[in-house]
GROMACS .gro file of C-alpha atoms in nm:
model
  350
    1UNK     CA    1   0.316   6.487  -1.333
    2UNK     CA    2   0.323   6.568  -0.991
    3UNK     CA    3   0.113   6.487  -0.710
    4UNK     CA    4  -0.096   6.794  -0.590
    5UNK     CA    5  -0.275   6.606  -0.264
    6UNK     CA    6  -0.668   6.627  -0.275
    7UNK     CA    7  -0.851   6.872  -0.389
    8UNK     CA    8  -1.065   6.963  -0.115
    9UNK     CA    9  -0.753   6.943   0.197
   10UNK     CA   10  -0.420   7.026   0.220
   11UNK     CA   11  -0.143   6.799   0.378
   12UNK     CA   12   0.105   6.804   0.593
   13UNK     CA   13   0.401   6.676   0.752
   14UNK     CA   14   0.435   6.637   1.117
   15UNK     CA   15   0.733   6.814   1.334
   16UNK     CA   16   0.898   6.425   1.392
   17UNK     CA   17   0.995   6.384   1.051
   18UNK     CA   18   1.310   6.562   1.098
   19UNK     CA   19   1.426   6.411   1.408
   20UNK     CA   20   1.250   6.066   1.442
   21UNK     CA   21   1.269   5.705   1.322
   22UNK     CA   22   1.648   5.774   1.184
   23UNK     CA   23   1.752   5.393   1.086
   24UNK     CA   24   2.089   5.324   1.132
   25UNK     CA   25   2.169   5.025   0.883
   26UNK     CA   26   2.505   4.944   1.054
   27UNK     CA   27   2.307   4.871   1.376
   28UNK     CA   28   1.944   4.792   1.331
   29UNK     CA   29   1.854   5.029   1.527
   30UNK     CA   30   1.592   5.362   1.488
   31UNK     CA   31   1.702   5.655   1.663
   32UNK     CA   32   1.598   6.042   1.730
   33UNK     CA   33   1.864   6.338   1.715
   34UNK     CA   34   1.769   6.691   1.830
   35UNK     CA   35   2.142   6.776   1.918
   36UNK     CA   36   2.467   6.580   1.970
   37UNK     CA   37   2.420   6.623   2.379
   38UNK     CA   38   2.092   6.447   2.389
   39UNK     CA   39   2.207   6.192   2.072
   40UNK     CA   40   2.497   6.101   2.344
   41UNK     CA   41   2.355   6.087   2.616
   42UNK     CA   42   2.075   5.857   2.484
   43UNK     CA   43   2.255   5.616   2.226
   44UNK     CA   44   2.612   5.585   2.332
   45UNK     CA   45   2.578   5.358   2.613
   46UNK     CA   46   2.351   5.134   2.400
   47UNK     CA   47   2.542   5.166   2.023
   48UNK     CA   48   2.871   5.058   2.256
   49UNK     CA   49   2.697   4.749   2.345
   50UNK     CA   50   2.613   4.708   1.982
   51UNK     CA   51   2.977   4.731   1.837
   52UNK     CA   52   3.027   5.127   1.821
   53UNK     CA   53   3.264   5.129   2.092
   54UNK     CA   54   3.541   5.361   1.958
   55UNK     CA   55   3.481   5.719   1.944
   56UNK     CA   56   3.567   5.738   1.538
   57UNK     CA   57   3.314   5.485   1.531
   58UNK     CA   58   3.047   5.711   1.725
   59UNK     CA   59   3.152   6.029   1.505
   60UNK     CA   60   3.131   5.848   1.206
   61UNK     CA   61   2.721   5.744   1.301
   62UNK     CA   62   2.686   6.106   1.410
   63UNK     CA   63   2.782   6.214   1.035
   64UNK     CA   64   2.527   5.963   0.882
   65UNK     CA   65   2.246   6.115   1.145
   66UNK     CA   66   2.345   6.471   1.028
   67UNK     CA   67   2.331   6.353   0.654
   68UNK     CA   68   1.988   6.224   0.723
   69UNK     CA   69   1.847   6.505   0.918
   70UNK     CA   70   1.932   6.783   0.633
   71UNK     CA   71   1.795   6.520   0.351
   72UNK     CA   72   1.441   6.523   0.545
   73UNK     CA   73   1.466   6.904   0.642
   74UNK     CA   74   1.550   6.988   0.230
   75UNK     CA   75   1.315   6.672   0.146
   76UNK     CA   76   1.010   6.926  -0.053
   77UNK     CA   77   1.271   7.096  -0.232
   78UNK     CA   78   1.495   6.811  -0.326
   79UNK     CA   79   1.184   6.642  -0.451
   80UNK     CA   80   1.054   6.898  -0.651
   81UNK     CA   81   1.373   6.930  -0.835
   82UNK     CA   82   1.407   6.572  -0.905
   83UNK     CA   83   1.007   6.547  -1.031
   84UNK     CA   84   1.100   6.878  -1.271
   85UNK     CA   85   1.440   6.699  -1.411
   86UNK     CA   86   1.277   6.371  -1.459
   87UNK     CA   87   0.949   6.551  -1.654
   88UNK     CA   88   1.185   6.748  -1.799
   89UNK     CA   89   1.445   6.446  -1.923
   90UNK     CA   90   1.287   6.126  -1.887
   91UNK     CA   91   1.114   5.943  -2.175
   92UNK     CA   92   0.917   5.641  -2.056
   93UNK     CA   93   0.928   5.338  -2.226
   94UNK     CA   94   0.548   5.232  -2.145
   95UNK     CA   95   0.393   5.535  -2.146
   96UNK     CA   96   0.039   5.399  -2.116
   97UNK     CA   97   0.160   5.203  -1.745
   98UNK     CA   98   0.109   5.497  -1.597
   99UNK     CA   99  -0.245   5.556  -1.644
  100UNK     CA  100  -0.461   5.282  -1.430
  101UNK     CA  101  -0.694   5.089  -1.675
  102UNK     CA  102  -0.921   4.808  -1.552
  103UNK     CA  103  -0.714   4.525  -1.805
  104UNK     CA  104  -0.463   4.557  -1.569
  105UNK     CA  105  -0.651   4.443  -1.263
  106UNK     CA  106  -0.693   4.067  -1.175
  107UNK     CA  107  -1.053   3.977  -1.215
  108UNK     CA  108  -1.073   3.862  -0.832
  109UNK     CA  109  -0.987   4.184  -0.730
  110UNK     CA  110  -1.234   4.304  -0.945
  111UNK     CA  111  -1.504   4.086  -0.769
  112UNK     CA  112  -1.374   4.186  -0.406
  113UNK     CA  113  -1.485   4.549  -0.481
  114UNK     CA  114  -1.815   4.441  -0.611
  115UNK     CA  115  -1.873   4.260  -0.312
  116UNK     CA  116  -1.804   4.546  -0.099
  117UNK     CA  117  -2.056   4.753  -0.277
  118UNK     CA  118  -2.306   4.487  -0.228
  119UNK     CA  119  -2.607   4.525   0.010
  120UNK     CA  120  -2.519   4.252   0.216
  121UNK     CA  121  -2.164   4.354   0.254
  122UNK     CA  122  -1.979   4.274   0.542
  123UNK     CA  123  -1.613   4.201   0.717
  124UNK     CA  124  -1.699   3.879   0.773
  125UNK     CA  125  -1.826   3.770   0.435
  126UNK     CA  126  -1.505   3.977   0.279
  127UNK     CA  127  -1.247   3.736   0.440
  128UNK     CA  128  -1.428   3.429   0.337
  129UNK     CA  129  -1.315   3.534   0.003
  130UNK     CA  130  -0.989   3.687   0.086
  131UNK     CA  131  -0.695   3.434   0.140
  132UNK     CA  132  -0.589   3.343   0.523
  133UNK     CA  133  -0.186   3.358   0.513
  134UNK     CA  134  -0.192   3.318   0.884
  135UNK     CA  135  -0.133   3.640   1.063
  136UNK     CA  136  -0.355   3.815   1.240
  137UNK     CA  137  -0.524   4.062   0.990
  138UNK     CA  138  -0.301   3.977   0.712
  139UNK     CA  139  -0.519   3.907   0.360
  140UNK     CA  140  -0.357   3.755   0.050
  141UNK     CA  141  -0.541   3.921  -0.260
  142UNK     CA  142  -0.506   3.916  -0.666
  143UNK     CA  143  -0.422   4.291  -0.772
  144UNK     CA  144  -0.260   4.263  -1.105
  145UNK     CA  145  -0.221   4.071  -1.417
  146UNK     CA  146   0.085   3.909  -1.425
  147UNK     CA  147   0.154   4.066  -1.788
  148UNK     CA  148   0.114   4.440  -1.624
  149UNK     CA  149   0.371   4.318  -1.378
  150UNK     CA  150   0.632   4.252  -1.648
  151UNK     CA  151   0.554   4.589  -1.827
  152UNK     CA  152   0.584   4.797  -1.507
  153UNK     CA  153   0.894   4.602  -1.374
  154UNK     CA  154   1.046   4.700  -1.758
  155UNK     CA  155   0.935   5.039  -1.676
  156UNK     CA  156   1.136   5.057  -1.384
  157UNK     CA  157   1.417   4.904  -1.547
  158UNK     CA  158   1.442   5.133  -1.769
  159UNK     CA  159   1.369   5.450  -1.520
  160UNK     CA  160   1.674   5.268  -1.340
  161UNK     CA  161   1.915   5.281  -1.607
  162UNK     CA  162   1.845   5.618  -1.690
  163UNK     CA  163   2.039   5.927  -1.569
  164UNK     CA  164   1.733   6.071  -1.440
  165UNK     CA  165   1.752   6.165  -1.075
  166UNK     CA  166   1.652   5.950  -0.826
  167UNK     CA  167   1.528   5.949  -0.473
  168UNK     CA  168   1.547   5.636  -0.204
  169UNK     CA  169   1.216   5.545  -0.060
  170UNK     CA  170   1.283   5.562   0.316
  171UNK     CA  171   1.593   5.548   0.597
  172UNK     CA  172   1.550   5.141   0.528
  173UNK     CA  173   1.537   5.112   0.190
  174UNK     CA  174   1.840   5.188  -0.036
  175UNK     CA  175   1.735   5.058  -0.379
  176UNK     CA  176   1.395   5.198  -0.507
  177UNK     CA  177   1.139   5.434  -0.682
  178UNK     CA  178   0.938   5.760  -0.527
  179UNK     CA  179   0.664   5.657  -0.762
  180UNK     CA  180   0.530   6.042  -0.696
  181UNK     CA  181   0.852   6.170  -0.860
  182UNK     CA  182   0.817   5.962  -1.164
  183UNK     CA  183   0.434   6.034  -1.216
  184UNK     CA  184   0.226   5.735  -1.117
  185UNK     CA  185   0.022   5.943  -0.842
  186UNK     CA  186  -0.251   6.121  -1.025
  187UNK     CA  187  -0.374   5.900  -1.284
  188UNK     CA  188  -0.287   5.566  -1.102
  189UNK     CA  189  -0.171   5.517  -0.761
  190UNK     CA  190  -0.505   5.780  -0.668
  191UNK     CA  191  -0.749   5.612  -0.863
  192UNK     CA  192  -0.659   5.251  -0.737
  193UNK     CA  193  -0.655   5.384  -0.368
  194UNK     CA  194  -1.005   5.552  -0.444
  195UNK     CA  195  -1.157   5.278  -0.622
  196UNK     CA  196  -1.052   4.949  -0.544
  197UNK     CA  197  -0.839   4.983  -0.244
  198UNK     CA  198  -1.088   5.195  -0.008
  199UNK     CA  199  -1.367   4.963  -0.029
  200UNK     CA  200  -1.177   4.635   0.083
  201UNK     CA  201  -1.044   4.894   0.358
  202UNK     CA  202  -1.373   4.994   0.447
  203UNK     CA  203  -1.494   4.609   0.551
  204UNK     CA  204  -1.144   4.534   0.696
  205UNK     CA  205  -1.004   4.799   0.892
  206UNK     CA  206  -1.259   5.009   1.011
  207UNK     CA  207  -1.124   5.114   1.361
  208UNK     CA  208  -0.816   5.241   1.221
  209UNK     CA  209  -0.910   5.451   0.929
  210UNK     CA  210  -0.993   5.242   0.676
  211UNK     CA  211  -1.335   5.392   0.628
  212UNK     CA  212  -1.152   5.732   0.551
  213UNK     CA  213  -0.833   5.690   0.373
  214UNK     CA  214  -0.784   6.017   0.235
  215UNK     CA  215  -0.405   6.058   0.086
  216UNK     CA  216  -0.117   5.765   0.020
  217UNK     CA  217   0.276   5.725  -0.027
  218UNK     CA  218   0.379   5.531  -0.287
  219UNK     CA  219   0.697   5.372  -0.383
  220UNK     CA  220   0.850   5.033  -0.506
  221UNK     CA  221   1.151   4.853  -0.363
  222UNK     CA  222   1.393   4.628  -0.504
  223UNK     CA  223   1.579   4.357  -0.375
  224UNK     CA  224   1.886   4.201  -0.521
  225UNK     CA  225   2.200   4.054  -0.395
  226UNK     CA  226   2.480   4.322  -0.370
  227UNK     CA  227   2.192   4.543  -0.306
  228UNK     CA  228   1.923   4.496  -0.024
  229UNK     CA  229   1.870   4.159   0.086
  230UNK     CA  230   1.603   4.201   0.361
  231UNK     CA  231   1.442   4.473   0.552
  232UNK     CA  232   1.439   4.506   0.933
  233UNK     CA  233   1.154   4.423   1.154
  234UNK     CA  234   0.945   4.779   1.135
  235UNK     CA  235   0.605   4.917   1.109
  236UNK     CA  236   0.476   5.143   0.828
  237UNK     CA  237   0.408   5.553   0.841
  238UNK     CA  238   0.048   5.425   0.765
  239UNK     CA  239  -0.314   5.308   0.889
  240UNK     CA  240  -0.343   5.015   0.627
  241UNK     CA  241  -0.076   4.926   0.360
  242UNK     CA  242  -0.075   4.747   0.034
  243UNK     CA  243   0.218   4.539  -0.060
  244UNK     CA  244   0.221   4.361  -0.427
  245UNK     CA  245   0.497   4.144  -0.570
  246UNK     CA  246   0.564   4.258  -0.929
  247UNK     CA  247   0.834   4.006  -1.008
  248UNK     CA  248   1.088   3.932  -1.142
  249UNK     CA  249   1.228   3.541  -1.078
  250UNK     CA  250   1.343   3.560  -0.701
  251UNK     CA  251   1.438   3.286  -0.453
  252UNK     CA  252   1.352   3.345  -0.074
  253UNK     CA  253   1.262   3.713   0.046
  254UNK     CA  254   0.953   3.634   0.221
  255UNK     CA  255   0.797   3.882   0.485
  256UNK     CA  256   0.717   3.754   0.823
  257UNK     CA  257   0.454   3.930   1.030
  258UNK     CA  258   0.460   3.932   1.423
  259UNK     CA  259   0.240   4.149   1.662
  260UNK     CA  260   0.124   4.540   1.661
  261UNK     CA  261   0.427   4.799   1.761
  262UNK     CA  262   0.269   4.784   2.105
  263UNK     CA  263   0.410   4.464   2.157
  264UNK     CA  264   0.804   4.342   2.212
  265UNK     CA  265   0.924   4.100   1.936
  266UNK     CA  266   1.043   3.905   2.280
  267UNK     CA  267   0.650   3.847   2.336
  268UNK     CA  268   0.560   3.747   1.960
  269UNK     CA  269   0.521   3.476   1.725
  270UNK     CA  270   0.624   3.584   1.422
  271UNK     CA  271   0.428   3.433   1.100
  272UNK     CA  272   0.621   3.342   0.767
  273UNK     CA  273   0.394   3.430   0.447
  274UNK     CA  274   0.582   3.418   0.105
  275UNK     CA  275   0.564   3.625  -0.198
  276UNK     CA  276   0.347   3.530  -0.527
  277UNK     CA  277   0.410   3.744  -0.826
  278UNK     CA  278   0.059   3.988  -0.907
  279UNK     CA  279  -0.065   3.977  -0.562
  280UNK     CA  280  -0.089   4.188  -0.287
  281UNK     CA  281  -0.066   4.146   0.135
  282UNK     CA  282  -0.324   4.390   0.283
  283UNK     CA  283  -0.221   4.470   0.629
  284UNK     CA  284  -0.251   4.724   0.901
  285UNK     CA  285  -0.006   4.999   0.880
  286UNK     CA  286   0.109   4.954   1.287
  287UNK     CA  287   0.156   4.569   1.247
  288UNK     CA  288   0.523   4.495   1.324
  289UNK     CA  289   0.662   4.273   1.004
  290UNK     CA  290   1.005   4.243   0.807
  291UNK     CA  291   1.162   4.078   0.471
  292UNK     CA  292   1.376   3.754   0.554
  293UNK     CA  293   1.678   3.783   0.333
  294UNK     CA  294   1.662   3.709  -0.080
  295UNK     CA  295   1.900   3.405  -0.168
  296UNK     CA  296   1.954   3.482  -0.556
  297UNK     CA  297   1.736   3.696  -0.811
  298UNK     CA  298   1.583   3.994  -0.811
  299UNK     CA  299   1.251   4.080  -0.636
  300UNK     CA  300   1.028   4.419  -0.706
  301UNK     CA  301   0.724   4.481  -0.486
  302UNK     CA  302   0.491   4.806  -0.508
  303UNK     CA  303   0.411   4.952  -0.127
  304UNK     CA  304   0.144   5.167  -0.080
  305UNK     CA  305   0.108   5.326   0.236
  306UNK     CA  306  -0.259   5.435   0.290
  307UNK     CA  307  -0.334   5.676   0.557
  308UNK     CA  308  -0.654   5.837   0.715
  309UNK     CA  309  -0.614   6.199   0.810
  310UNK     CA  310  -0.902   6.166   1.076
  311UNK     CA  311  -0.722   5.897   1.240
  312UNK     CA  312  -0.334   6.027   1.239
  313UNK     CA  313  -0.469   6.369   1.318
  314UNK     CA  314  -0.522   6.261   1.657
  315UNK     CA  315  -0.169   6.078   1.736
  316UNK     CA  316   0.083   6.082   1.528
  317UNK     CA  317   0.197   5.719   1.439
  318UNK     CA  318   0.588   5.746   1.420
  319UNK     CA  319   0.645   5.979   1.725
  320UNK     CA  320   0.336   5.893   1.926
  321UNK     CA  321   0.230   6.259   2.027
  322UNK     CA  322  -0.019   6.513   1.910
  323UNK     CA  323   0.116   6.608   1.554
  324UNK     CA  324   0.293   6.919   1.509
  325UNK     CA  325   0.190   7.039   1.163
  326UNK     CA  326   0.476   7.143   0.923
  327UNK     CA  327   0.408   7.249   0.555
  328UNK     CA  328   0.510   6.978   0.314
  329UNK     CA  329   0.386   6.908  -0.066
  330UNK     CA  330   0.143   6.716  -0.214
  331UNK     CA  331   0.010   6.445   0.009
  332UNK     CA  332   0.260   6.524   0.272
  333UNK     CA  333   0.287   6.258   0.567
  334UNK     CA  334  -0.130   6.226   0.536
  335UNK     CA  335  -0.135   6.495   0.822
  336UNK     CA  336  -0.497   6.779   0.797
  337UNK     CA  337  -0.560   7.083   1.005
  338UNK     CA  338  -0.818   7.044   1.210
  339UNK     CA  339  -1.051   7.238   1.065
  340UNK     CA  340  -0.987   7.051   0.697
  341UNK     CA  341  -1.016   6.697   0.881
  342UNK     CA  342  -1.421   6.807   1.039
  343UNK     CA  343  -1.527   6.838   0.673
  344UNK     CA  344  -1.480   6.476   0.644
  345UNK     CA  345  -1.681   6.383   0.980
  346UNK     CA  346  -1.843   6.165   0.823
  347UNK     CA  347  -1.563   5.909   0.820
  348UNK     CA  348  -1.614   5.874   1.177
  349UNK     CA  349  -1.715   5.451   1.322
  350UNK     CA  350  -2.101   5.492   1.427
   0.00000   0.00000   0.00000
């Protein structure tokens, strides 16, 4: 089951996807690559200060960057190939988890959504029903029943252990699963976004596209010893993000939130927030955050990057420029052409 994107709009990526925000894990640094000449001029002095002191070390960095650029250029083709292979060869352990049912959802989440549709619903009233975690405009809320989380993790582990091909979620997470390729988008993530998350975001984040979320990217990340332990300070390619702890047993690995991406970490006091299985953290995508190292066990998290084309069509959040659109599959990176976004002008704040 592949994601065909919104029925009324075609979605695009920004051309910066193939050049910008390439993460060098060894140096905890995001870089931009246009050419070797440009890269040497911009980054060789900085990388030298970070310990990349020999020519061979720099060549190794160039090789990794070139491989990542090539991966991104071929991502539509390789993703389609993986999706087809998964559909043809993978046998789900729990087929029912691919279809959202109300019984999977925490009763409190349904109560929150019901409040959002009431005649007196407002941001202040909703925030009083949510847990304030101490970081600005970051809210904790129950999302799933714990029994569903257990079954979902079992399904994800079953897929992870299978011979089916797997793509990494992004350059920062080496262990995880792209949920659109596994078949979760159409009958699970999309209705979850449209019917349950959109009403919350409309009240909580109207200033950053919360009223007109029209696409998403959903994936699961896994943290464990000898795998990914932590996650460097970053912001998401999203207007609004939901991060749900699915399990299993783990110690430490808390999230920490700083300020918005325009503010340097040196000027920021970070707030640490613990994970609670079955509960989610809702925050603005441009809110800087990271994950502290896990000490033991395994931690699985569902991440949903929700996007509003009406916002990102004005300015690409990843390159800070007017987006230069390139064709891509499914929801792509959530951009639409202007004529299409104008059809959704009712999303504008009034």
